[in-house]
């Protein structure tokens, strides 16, 4: 079955008021070559409840988002971009190719030259999808979600965003560039898409096991990535159990900056790497793998401080090396995308489409199962 999306208009959305002029410097993290890519995500909003059950907004979501976007671009003027409106459809959104729900390319414009683009697809049932494409060099996940929530604030009639944005790239340390090893010979990878369902019961059992064995508590994130890392390591079937395998994830470091960097929406993260022999990861119980992850997380403040002071002797933590033995994980469940409200309530589902990894979170599921797409 196929369904056609009819794009009814395409235009650039300008800030609704004057914005400052001048040059804005990027931070040393913003300038990481690997962040020069586009992050694609879909934010699914269900049809509103019947009148009287919920204070649903009136009118067109596309029009409301467009008007609010113009206001938000005054505060977040580096994001100034464009918005596509899409015509109404009468089928469930995921029966439609994702590319039809995301903005298409602007004529004669290099895609990476657009900091941000949006498309609103409306459905006859009253639901809609906001398709977002943003350049990672301008904002990390928390920053992009902060911007989207600002658009929602204006769409609901607030006089200003609840969080005031700050550029403040000077808050990010700028240590001397570390010497890096020559880039390895390019490797070709064959990736498979796999959806793994981790039930709430299995996560709760693992948390209980960790508490009993260590006397400490752990998070759902700790358990989820421990299970996935161990399962993936076993699936690699490495002949030598002493082969090193790595788990890498990206930790927010705003709380480690001066004053906590409230409202900062640039890139502010550090790569946390857990490394162990494959045999140890395969043979450990889940609590043991969780302990490895928590030990690496506990070292984050010290590692970040050493990097900021230019004291690291190892390779630059922002120059990532991709191998079959390394698993990269990104968690979007706590960034704030699922709190965005344009006047019709919050999304029922959000799905990230990015290079190398992804995560889908569905708020409709009562047991809050975590679904991870692993490549």
mmCIF file of N, CA and C in Angstrom, residues 47 50 56 71 96 107 116 154 156-157 168 211 228 243 245 258 309 322 369 371:
data_model
loop_
_atom_site.group_PDB
_atom_site.id
_atom_site.type_symbol
_atom_site.label_atom_id
_atom_site.label_comp_id
_atom_site.label_asym_id
_atom_site.label_seq_id
_atom_site.Cartn_x
_atom_site.Cartn_y
_atom_site.Cartn_z
ATOM 1 N N UNK A 47 -4.779 12.573 17.347
ATOM 2 C CA UNK A 47 -5.978 13.395 17.215
ATOM 3 C C UNK A 47 -6.422 13.858 18.594
ATOM 4 N N UNK A 50 -12.209 14.470 22.419
ATOM 5 C CA UNK A 50 -13.443 15.229 22.183
ATOM 6 C C UNK A 50 -13.488 16.512 23.007
ATOM 7 N N UNK A 56 -7.999 21.355 23.698
ATOM 8 C CA UNK A 56 -7.321 21.348 22.399
ATOM 9 C C UNK A 56 -7.419 22.718 21.748
ATOM 10 N N UNK A 71 8.235 33.635 15.919
ATOM 11 C CA UNK A 71 8.523 34.274 17.212
ATOM 12 C C UNK A 71 9.738 33.642 17.876
ATOM 13 N N UNK A 96 3.167 5.842 5.772
ATOM 14 C CA UNK A 96 3.746 6.754 4.797
ATOM 15 C C UNK A 96 5.266 6.720 4.954
ATOM 16 N N UNK A 107 15.428 24.273 -2.994
ATOM 17 C CA UNK A 107 16.073 24.418 -4.299
ATOM 18 C C UNK A 107 17.366 25.221 -4.216
ATOM 19 N N UNK A 116 18.118 24.622 10.222
ATOM 20 C CA UNK A 116 16.899 23.976 10.697
ATOM 21 C C UNK A 116 15.834 24.016 9.608
ATOM 22 N N UNK A 154 5.299 29.557 22.434
ATOM 23 C CA UNK A 154 4.684 30.651 21.675
ATOM 24 C C UNK A 154 3.371 30.205 21.041
ATOM 25 N N UNK A 156 1.235 28.228 22.200
ATOM 26 C CA UNK A 156 0.184 28.184 23.222
ATOM 27 C C UNK A 156 -0.113 29.563 23.795
ATOM 28 N N UNK A 157 0.520 30.596 23.250
ATOM 29 C CA UNK A 157 0.189 31.956 23.658
ATOM 30 C C UNK A 157 1.049 32.535 24.754
ATOM 31 N N UNK A 168 26.463 31.840 24.586
ATOM 32 C CA UNK A 168 27.478 31.557 25.612
ATOM 33 C C UNK A 168 28.439 30.432 25.247
ATOM 34 N N UNK A 211 20.821 -3.804 42.916
ATOM 35 C CA UNK A 211 20.694 -3.277 44.274
ATOM 36 C C UNK A 211 21.103 -4.312 45.308
ATOM 37 N N UNK A 228 21.796 -4.598 25.958
ATOM 38 C CA UNK A 228 22.056 -4.532 24.525
ATOM 39 C C UNK A 228 23.536 -4.782 24.239
ATOM 40 N N UNK A 243 39.698 -10.045 23.224
ATOM 41 C CA UNK A 243 39.471 -8.908 22.326
ATOM 42 C C UNK A 243 38.705 -7.809 23.059
ATOM 43 N N UNK A 245 36.170 -4.879 23.566
ATOM 44 C CA UNK A 245 34.938 -4.343 22.994
ATOM 45 C C UNK A 245 34.605 -3.053 23.740
ATOM 46 N N UNK A 258 30.709 26.490 34.180
ATOM 47 C CA UNK A 258 30.537 27.564 35.158
ATOM 48 C C UNK A 258 29.081 27.995 35.223
ATOM 49 N N UNK A 309 41.359 20.982 30.902
ATOM 50 C CA UNK A 309 42.660 21.533 31.285
ATOM 51 C C UNK A 309 43.759 21.167 30.295
ATOM 52 N N UNK A 322 35.134 4.175 14.532
ATOM 53 C CA UNK A 322 34.028 3.236 14.354
ATOM 54 C C UNK A 322 34.558 1.878 13.916
ATOM 55 N N UNK A 369 7.781 0.291 27.608
ATOM 56 C CA UNK A 369 8.869 -0.486 27.042
ATOM 57 C C UNK A 369 9.799 0.445 26.295
ATOM 58 N N UNK A 371 12.332 0.958 23.285
ATOM 59 C CA UNK A 371 12.638 0.358 21.987
ATOM 60 C C UNK A 371 13.896 1.025 21.453
#
